[in-house]
Amino acid sequence: MKLIISGGGTGGHIFPAVAIANEVRRRFPEAEILFVGANGRMEMTRVPEAGYEIIGLDIAGLQRSLTPKNLLFPIKVMRAVRKAGKIIDKFRPDAVVGVGGYASAPVLLAATSRSIPALIQEQNSYAGLVNKLLARRVQRICVAYEGMEKFFPQERLTLTGNPVRTEIASGQRAEALAFFGLDATRPVLLVIGGSLGARTLNQATAAALPRLQAAGVQLLWQTGKLYFPEAEKQVAPFAADNLQALEFIRRMDLAYAVADAVVSRAGALSVSELCLTGKPSILVPSPNVAEDHQTKNALALSTRDAALLVRDAEAATTLYDEALALLQNPARQQQLSANIRALARPQATSTIVDELLKLIPNVG
């Protein structure tokens, strides 16, 4: 079997793609899997770290503001489609998977024009532009939320949930304590603002460092690359108390294993991981996303008493009141944990691969 997986840009696209690849490889160890991403984006490093080959296209999105760069966009797309076609002709995949992001469009356009079976995996409750445009060219669309027929042809939809790396829930607390150098007798707060970081969470966390120190709380704070240099300086006076700023956490299995509570954005991947790991969580939806879909993601949990919700505009004043109160209330932690775990879809990756295999003759 030969498979191309395209897309990326953020961890919310990359890690589901890797989860799908891992499941294919688990079932078919000899399968050849090639990723296609966008040059200069994080998939060009994260995918090789996961053990897969990746080829980059020179492609970027439309600028939201009026800019001369947008005049070059159609030319870049055509060039990217042409290069994607050459990649496909050389690799000759049995099927193509698009997970969203800049590289998905050229690859899916090139593949479907050659009658190669294609599947889209849409992570969010509000469909991305690329996936909406390509929906009628592909055979199957796997979605994580109900009601997605408002974006896609209903006959092509399968409700699967989001693919999450199964190892994310397999971390052991003892190993995690040693890995991060933490004290087993003190609570641990994990703060994750998505793979690229989140300004609001970083500013609120920096301001709360003295309060966390005074409360005896240990901190694992994923800042994102852009914010890390400043956060590293801010946390330096508190390092002896196990308040840690980390640019990117590669061992998220261990981070989840050791965390007593989590503060997070409400991206689709983060929500799926929190459900699978059963972590008591405070969600702070990003306001800078299409159709405010992170708020919809967060409400899907908070209205079921499966997570707490703090609005982005209120984070500076209330986020760490909520976080410290939760860390001091084990009964509330257990309640949230039980409720969020009930919303998990642990078979999502397997179901998506089942749907993919149905598209490949003599396999599905």
Short mmCIF file of C-alpha atoms in Angstrom, two decimals:
data_model
loop_
_atom_site.label_atom_id
_atom_site.label_comp_id
_atom_site.label_asym_id
_atom_site.label_seq_id
_atom_site.Cartn_x
_atom_site.Cartn_y
_atom_site.Cartn_z
CA MET A 1 0.00 0.00 0.00
CA LYS A 2 1.16 3.51 -0.85
CA LEU A 3 -0.42 6.53 0.81
CA ILE A 4 0.09 10.30 0.64
CA ILE A 5 -1.03 12.46 3.58
CA SER A 6 -1.12 16.21 2.97
CA GLY A 7 -1.60 19.27 5.12
CA GLY A 8 -0.22 20.90 8.24
CA GLY A 9 0.56 24.39 9.47
CA THR A 10 -0.29 23.75 13.12
CA GLY A 11 -0.18 20.83 15.51
CA GLY A 12 -3.95 20.60 15.15
CA HIS A 13 -3.43 19.38 11.58
CA ILE A 14 -0.06 17.63 11.93
CA PHE A 15 -0.68 15.33 14.88
CA PRO A 16 -3.96 13.88 13.55
CA ALA A 17 -2.12 13.21 10.28
CA VAL A 18 0.64 11.38 12.13
CA ALA A 19 -1.94 9.41 14.13
CA ILE A 20 -3.55 8.22 10.88
CA ALA A 21 -0.16 7.25 9.47
CA ASN A 22 0.73 5.34 12.62
CA GLU A 23 -2.50 3.34 12.47
CA VAL A 24 -1.95 2.48 8.80
CA ARG A 25 1.58 1.37 9.57
CA ARG A 26 0.39 -0.67 12.56
CA ARG A 27 -1.96 -2.63 10.29
CA PHE A 28 0.34 -2.69 7.26
CA PRO A 29 3.99 -2.52 8.41
CA GLU A 30 5.24 -2.52 4.82
CA ALA A 31 3.02 0.41 3.76
CA GLU A 32 4.82 3.32 2.09
CA ILE A 33 3.62 6.63 3.50
CA LEU A 34 4.67 10.02 2.14
CA PHE A 35 3.70 13.37 3.66
CA VAL A 36 3.39 16.56 1.64
CA GLY A 37 3.51 19.85 3.54
CA ALA A 38 4.22 23.53 3.06
CA ASN A 39 7.81 24.73 3.06
CA GLY A 40 8.62 26.82 6.10
CA ARG A 41 5.78 25.42 8.21
CA MET A 42 6.15 23.29 11.32
CA GLU A 43 5.24 20.00 9.60
CA MET A 44 8.61 20.09 7.83
CA THR A 45 10.28 19.34 11.18
CA ARG A 46 7.54 17.58 13.17
CA VAL A 47 6.78 14.91 10.56
CA PRO A 48 10.40 13.71 10.20
CA GLU A 49 10.61 13.65 14.01
CA ALA A 50 7.69 11.20 13.90
CA GLY A 51 9.64 8.98 11.48
CA TYR A 52 8.05 9.83 8.13
CA GLU A 53 9.36 11.35 4.89
CA ILE A 54 7.92 14.70 3.85
CA ILE A 55 8.18 16.83 0.71
CA GLY A 56 7.44 20.56 0.85
CA LEU A 57 5.42 22.72 -1.53
CA ASP A 58 5.91 26.47 -1.91
CA ILE A 59 2.40 27.46 -0.87
CA ALA A 60 0.85 29.88 1.62
CA GLY A 61 -2.63 31.17 2.38
CA LEU A 62 -4.37 34.33 1.30
CA GLN A 63 -3.55 37.37 3.42
CA ARG A 64 -6.59 38.74 5.25
CA SER A 65 -5.59 42.33 4.51
CA LEU A 66 -5.30 43.79 1.02
CA THR A 67 -1.73 43.21 -0.06
CA PRO A 68 0.16 42.74 -3.35
CA LYS A 69 1.11 39.26 -2.10
CA ASN A 70 -2.45 38.14 -2.82
CA LEU A 71 -1.92 38.86 -6.51
CA LEU A 72 0.67 36.08 -6.58
CA PHE A 73 -1.59 33.59 -4.81
CA PRO A 74 -3.17 32.02 -7.95
CA ILE A 75 0.28 31.59 -9.50
CA LYS A 76 1.61 29.91 -6.35
CA VAL A 77 -1.39 27.58 -6.26
CA MET A 78 -0.93 26.56 -9.88
CA ARG A 79 2.77 25.91 -9.33
CA ALA A 80 2.02 23.92 -6.19
CA VAL A 81 -0.62 21.83 -7.99
CA ARG A 82 1.86 21.14 -10.76
CA LYS A 83 4.55 20.04 -8.28
CA ALA A 84 1.99 17.98 -6.34
CA GLY A 85 1.05 16.26 -9.61
CA LYS A 86 4.69 15.36 -10.25
CA ILE A 87 4.99 13.95 -6.73
CA ILE A 88 1.84 11.87 -7.24
CA ASP A 89 2.94 10.62 -10.67
CA LYS A 90 6.28 9.50 -9.25
CA PHE A 91 4.99 8.00 -5.97
CA ARG A 92 1.76 6.56 -7.44
CA PRO A 93 -0.33 6.39 -4.22
CA ASP A 94 -3.32 4.14 -3.78
CA ALA A 95 -5.11 6.94 -1.93
CA VAL A 96 -4.58 10.47 -0.61
CA VAL A 97 -5.62 11.95 2.75
CA GLY A 98 -6.02 15.70 3.32
CA VAL A 99 -6.03 17.00 6.89
CA GLY A 100 -6.36 20.73 6.18
CA GLY A 101 -3.71 23.41 5.90
CA TYR A 102 -2.05 25.03 2.92
CA ALA A 103 -0.64 21.88 1.30
CA SER A 104 -3.94 19.98 1.29
CA ALA A 105 -5.50 21.88 -1.60
CA PRO A 106 -2.81 21.33 -4.26
CA VAL A 107 -2.38 17.67 -3.36
CA LEU A 108 -6.08 16.88 -3.30
CA LEU A 109 -6.66 18.80 -6.54
CA ALA A 110 -3.85 16.91 -8.26
CA ALA A 111 -4.97 13.54 -6.88
CA THR A 112 -8.66 13.85 -7.68
CA SER A 113 -7.90 15.07 -11.21
CA ARG A 114 -6.09 11.74 -11.65
CA SER A 115 -9.04 9.73 -10.21
CA ILE A 116 -7.04 8.71 -7.15
CA PRO A 117 -9.32 8.00 -4.15
CA ALA A 118 -9.21 10.81 -1.59
CA LEU A 119 -10.40 11.34 1.98
CA ILE A 120 -10.64 14.57 3.99
CA GLN A 121 -10.33 14.65 7.77
CA GLU A 122 -11.92 17.79 9.23
CA GLN A 123 -10.99 18.39 12.88
CA ASN A 124 -13.13 21.40 13.77
CA SER A 125 -16.79 22.18 14.32
CA TYR A 126 -16.47 24.87 11.65
CA ALA A 127 -15.07 23.52 8.38
CA GLY A 128 -11.95 25.04 6.88
CA LEU A 129 -12.09 26.79 3.52
CA VAL A 130 -9.88 24.25 1.73
CA ASN A 131 -11.97 21.33 2.89
CA LYS A 132 -15.24 23.03 1.94
CA LEU A 133 -13.97 23.78 -1.56
CA LEU A 134 -12.75 20.23 -2.12
CA ALA A 135 -15.63 18.36 -0.50
CA ARG A 136 -17.32 17.37 -3.77
CA ARG A 137 -14.09 16.10 -5.31
CA VAL A 138 -13.34 13.51 -2.60
CA GLN A 139 -15.05 10.23 -1.77
CA ARG A 140 -15.17 10.46 2.03
CA ILE A 141 -15.14 13.21 4.68
CA CYS A 142 -14.44 12.19 8.27
CA VAL A 143 -15.64 14.71 10.85
CA ALA A 144 -15.40 15.14 14.62
CA TYR A 145 -18.69 16.91 15.29
CA GLU A 146 -22.34 16.35 14.53
CA GLY A 147 -24.18 18.76 12.23
CA MET A 148 -21.38 19.04 9.65
CA GLU A 149 -23.81 18.47 6.78
CA LYS A 150 -24.19 22.26 6.69
CA PHE A 151 -20.68 22.31 5.19
CA PHE A 152 -20.39 18.99 3.36
CA PRO A 153 -22.51 16.59 1.27
CA GLN A 154 -24.22 14.40 3.86
CA GLU A 155 -23.83 11.20 1.85
CA ARG A 156 -20.03 11.53 2.07
CA LEU A 157 -19.86 12.21 5.81
CA THR A 158 -18.74 9.83 8.54
CA LEU A 159 -18.74 10.93 12.18
CA THR A 160 -15.50 9.56 13.60
CA GLY A 161 -14.11 12.00 16.15
CA ASN A 162 -10.57 13.32 15.87
CA PRO A 163 -7.57 11.03 15.52
CA VAL A 164 -5.40 11.27 18.61
CA ARG A 165 -2.07 9.55 19.10
CA THR A 166 -2.98 6.61 21.34
CA GLU A 167 0.29 6.93 23.26
CA ILE A 168 -0.88 10.34 24.52
CA ALA A 169 -2.85 8.57 27.26
CA SER A 170 -0.23 5.96 28.12
CA GLY A 171 2.23 8.07 30.13
CA GLN A 172 3.17 6.93 33.62
CA ARG A 173 3.22 9.42 36.50
CA ALA A 174 6.42 8.09 38.07
CA GLU A 175 8.31 8.42 34.78
CA ALA A 176 6.82 11.87 34.23
CA LEU A 177 7.91 13.13 37.64
CA ALA A 178 11.47 12.03 36.91
CA PHE A 179 11.43 13.36 33.35
CA PHE A 180 10.36 16.88 34.36
CA GLY A 181 12.15 16.83 37.74
CA LEU A 182 8.98 17.40 39.75
CA ASP A 183 8.04 16.84 43.39
CA ALA A 184 5.46 14.05 43.83
CA THR A 185 3.93 15.77 46.89
CA ARG A 186 2.97 19.03 45.15
CA PRO A 187 0.24 19.72 42.56
CA VAL A 188 1.14 20.22 38.89
CA LEU A 189 -0.54 22.63 36.47
CA LEU A 190 -0.06 22.15 32.73
CA VAL A 191 -0.58 25.19 30.48
CA ILE A 192 -0.77 24.62 26.72
CA GLY A 193 -1.66 27.33 24.23
CA GLY A 194 -1.48 25.21 21.11
CA SER A 195 1.64 24.33 19.17
CA LEU A 196 2.29 27.96 18.18
CA GLY A 197 1.59 29.45 21.61
CA ALA A 198 -1.13 31.84 22.85
CA ARG A 199 -0.46 35.43 23.87
CA THR A 200 -3.36 35.67 26.35
CA LEU A 201 -2.40 32.48 28.20
CA ASN A 202 1.25 33.45 28.27
CA GLN A 203 0.56 36.93 29.66
CA ALA A 204 -1.83 35.59 32.31
CA THR A 205 0.60 32.85 33.30
CA ALA A 206 3.56 35.23 33.57
CA ALA A 207 1.52 37.51 35.85
CA ALA A 208 0.46 34.55 38.01
CA LEU A 209 3.94 33.14 38.68
CA PRO A 210 4.22 34.64 42.20
CA ARG A 211 0.76 33.27 43.10
CA LEU A 212 1.68 29.79 41.86
CA GLN A 213 4.91 29.88 43.83
CA ALA A 214 3.11 30.97 47.01
CA ALA A 215 0.53 28.19 46.59
CA GLY A 216 3.21 25.52 46.15
CA VAL A 217 2.01 24.71 42.62
CA GLN A 218 4.43 23.27 40.05
CA LEU A 219 4.07 24.50 36.47
CA LEU A 220 4.70 23.04 33.01
CA TRP A 221 4.13 25.98 30.68
CA GLN A 222 4.31 25.39 26.93
CA THR A 223 4.87 28.85 25.52
CA GLY A 224 5.35 28.33 21.78
CA LYS A 225 8.48 29.36 19.88
CA LEU A 226 7.65 33.06 19.51
CA TYR A 227 7.00 33.65 23.20
CA PHE A 228 9.65 31.38 24.70
CA PRO A 229 12.62 33.77 25.05
CA GLU A 230 10.59 36.23 27.15
CA ALA A 231 8.88 33.49 29.16
CA GLU A 232 12.24 31.88 29.93
CA LYS A 233 13.40 35.14 31.52
CA GLN A 234 10.12 35.60 33.39
CA VAL A 235 10.24 32.14 34.93
CA ALA A 236 13.95 32.15 35.83
CA PRO A 237 13.47 33.55 39.38
CA PHE A 238 10.99 30.74 40.10
CA ALA A 239 12.94 27.82 38.64
CA ALA A 240 13.88 26.44 42.06
CA ASP A 241 10.16 26.00 42.78
CA ASN A 242 9.60 23.90 39.63
CA LEU A 243 7.90 26.59 37.57
CA GLN A 244 9.06 25.67 34.08
CA ALA A 245 8.68 27.44 30.73
CA LEU A 246 9.05 25.08 27.76
CA GLU A 247 9.06 26.12 24.10
CA PHE A 248 7.41 22.88 22.99
CA ILE A 249 6.59 19.67 24.89
CA ARG A 250 7.41 16.61 22.79
CA ARG A 251 6.51 14.12 25.54
CA MET A 252 2.91 15.19 25.94
CA ASP A 253 2.09 11.71 27.22
CA LEU A 254 4.22 12.46 30.28
CA ALA A 255 2.92 16.02 30.61
CA TYR A 256 -0.66 14.77 30.75
CA ALA A 257 0.28 11.92 33.09
CA VAL A 258 1.72 14.27 35.70
CA ALA A 259 -0.79 17.14 35.42
CA ASP A 260 -3.44 17.53 38.11
CA ALA A 261 -5.20 20.17 36.00
CA VAL A 262 -4.76 21.70 32.54
CA VAL A 263 -5.25 25.20 31.17
CA SER A 264 -5.65 25.07 27.40
CA ARG A 265 -6.96 26.70 24.27
CA ALA A 266 -9.97 24.88 22.83
CA GLY A 267 -8.64 23.74 19.49
CA ALA A 268 -10.07 20.50 18.18
CA LEU A 269 -6.95 18.44 18.84
CA SER A 270 -6.48 19.79 22.36
CA VAL A 271 -10.10 19.03 23.24
CA SER A 272 -9.81 15.49 21.86
CA GLU A 273 -6.61 14.86 23.82
CA LEU A 274 -8.13 16.18 27.03
CA CYS A 275 -11.13 13.89 26.59
CA LEU A 276 -8.93 10.87 25.99
CA THR A 277 -6.63 11.60 28.94
CA GLY A 278 -9.53 12.57 31.21
CA LYS A 279 -7.84 15.69 32.55
CA PRO A 280 -9.69 18.31 34.65
CA SER A 281 -9.44 21.35 32.38
CA ILE A 282 -10.00 25.06 32.05
CA LEU A 283 -10.56 26.03 28.42
CA VAL A 284 -9.79 29.53 27.15
CA PRO A 285 -11.05 29.65 23.53
CA SER A 286 -9.05 31.70 21.06
CA PRO A 287 -11.09 34.58 19.63
CA ASN A 288 -8.90 34.67 16.51
CA VAL A 289 -10.41 31.71 14.64
CA ALA A 290 -13.06 31.31 11.95
CA GLU A 291 -16.64 31.56 13.19
CA ASP A 292 -15.41 31.46 16.81
CA HIS A 293 -15.29 27.67 16.54
CA GLN A 294 -13.08 27.25 19.62
CA THR A 295 -15.87 28.68 21.78
CA LYS A 296 -18.23 26.12 20.24
CA ASN A 297 -15.70 23.39 21.07
CA ALA A 298 -15.42 24.61 24.67
CA LEU A 299 -19.17 24.92 25.15
CA ALA A 300 -19.60 21.32 24.01
CA LEU A 301 -17.67 20.39 27.16
CA SER A 302 -18.59 23.11 29.66
CA THR A 303 -22.35 22.67 29.13
CA ARG A 304 -21.87 19.01 30.09
CA ASP A 305 -19.85 19.94 33.20
CA ALA A 306 -16.84 18.31 31.55
CA ALA A 307 -14.59 21.39 31.64
CA LEU A 308 -14.53 24.96 32.90
CA LEU A 309 -14.69 27.85 30.42
CA VAL A 310 -12.96 31.21 30.82
CA ARG A 311 -13.41 33.78 28.05
CA ASP A 312 -10.24 35.14 26.49
CA ALA A 313 -11.15 38.70 27.48
CA GLU A 314 -11.52 37.63 31.12
CA ALA A 315 -8.37 35.49 31.36
CA ALA A 316 -6.17 38.24 32.80
CA THR A 317 -8.48 38.71 35.79
CA THR A 318 -10.11 35.33 36.46
CA LEU A 319 -8.10 32.49 34.89
CA TYR A 320 -5.76 31.86 37.77
CA ASP A 321 -8.49 32.31 40.39
CA GLU A 322 -10.21 29.38 38.66
CA ALA A 323 -7.00 27.39 38.26
CA LEU A 324 -5.91 27.68 41.88
CA ALA A 325 -9.43 26.90 43.13
CA LEU A 326 -9.50 23.76 40.98
CA LEU A 327 -6.09 22.59 42.15
CA GLN A 328 -7.26 22.92 45.75
CA ASN A 329 -10.44 20.88 45.16
CA PRO A 330 -9.73 17.17 44.47
CA ALA A 331 -13.43 16.29 44.46
CA ARG A 332 -14.09 18.80 41.68
CA GLN A 333 -11.11 17.46 39.76
CA GLN A 334 -12.52 13.93 39.94
CA GLN A 335 -15.96 15.11 38.79
CA LEU A 336 -14.59 16.97 35.76
CA SER A 337 -12.30 14.06 34.93
CA ALA A 338 -15.15 11.54 34.89
CA ASN A 339 -17.36 13.80 32.76
CA ILE A 340 -14.74 14.68 30.15
CA ARG A 341 -13.57 11.09 29.81
CA ALA A 342 -17.12 10.08 28.92
CA LEU A 343 -16.93 12.30 25.82
CA ALA A 344 -13.82 10.65 24.38
CA ARG A 345 -13.84 8.82 21.04
CA PRO A 346 -10.86 6.49 21.49
CA GLN A 347 -11.61 4.58 18.26
CA ALA A 348 -11.51 7.68 16.02
CA THR A 349 -8.20 6.90 14.33
CA SER A 350 -9.14 3.28 13.70
CA THR A 351 -12.51 4.30 12.24
CA ILE A 352 -10.88 6.82 9.89
CA VAL A 353 -8.45 4.20 8.61
CA ASP A 354 -11.38 1.79 8.13
CA GLU A 355 -13.05 4.43 5.93
CA LEU A 356 -9.82 5.02 4.04
CA LEU A 357 -9.33 1.33 3.31
CA LYS A 358 -12.83 1.12 1.84
CA LEU A 359 -11.66 3.46 -0.90
CA ILE A 360 -8.73 1.27 -1.96
CA PRO A 361 -9.61 -1.66 -4.26
CA ASN A 362 -8.70 -5.14 -2.95
CA VAL A 363 -7.98 -3.77 0.56
CA GLY A 364 -11.10 -2.27 2.16
#
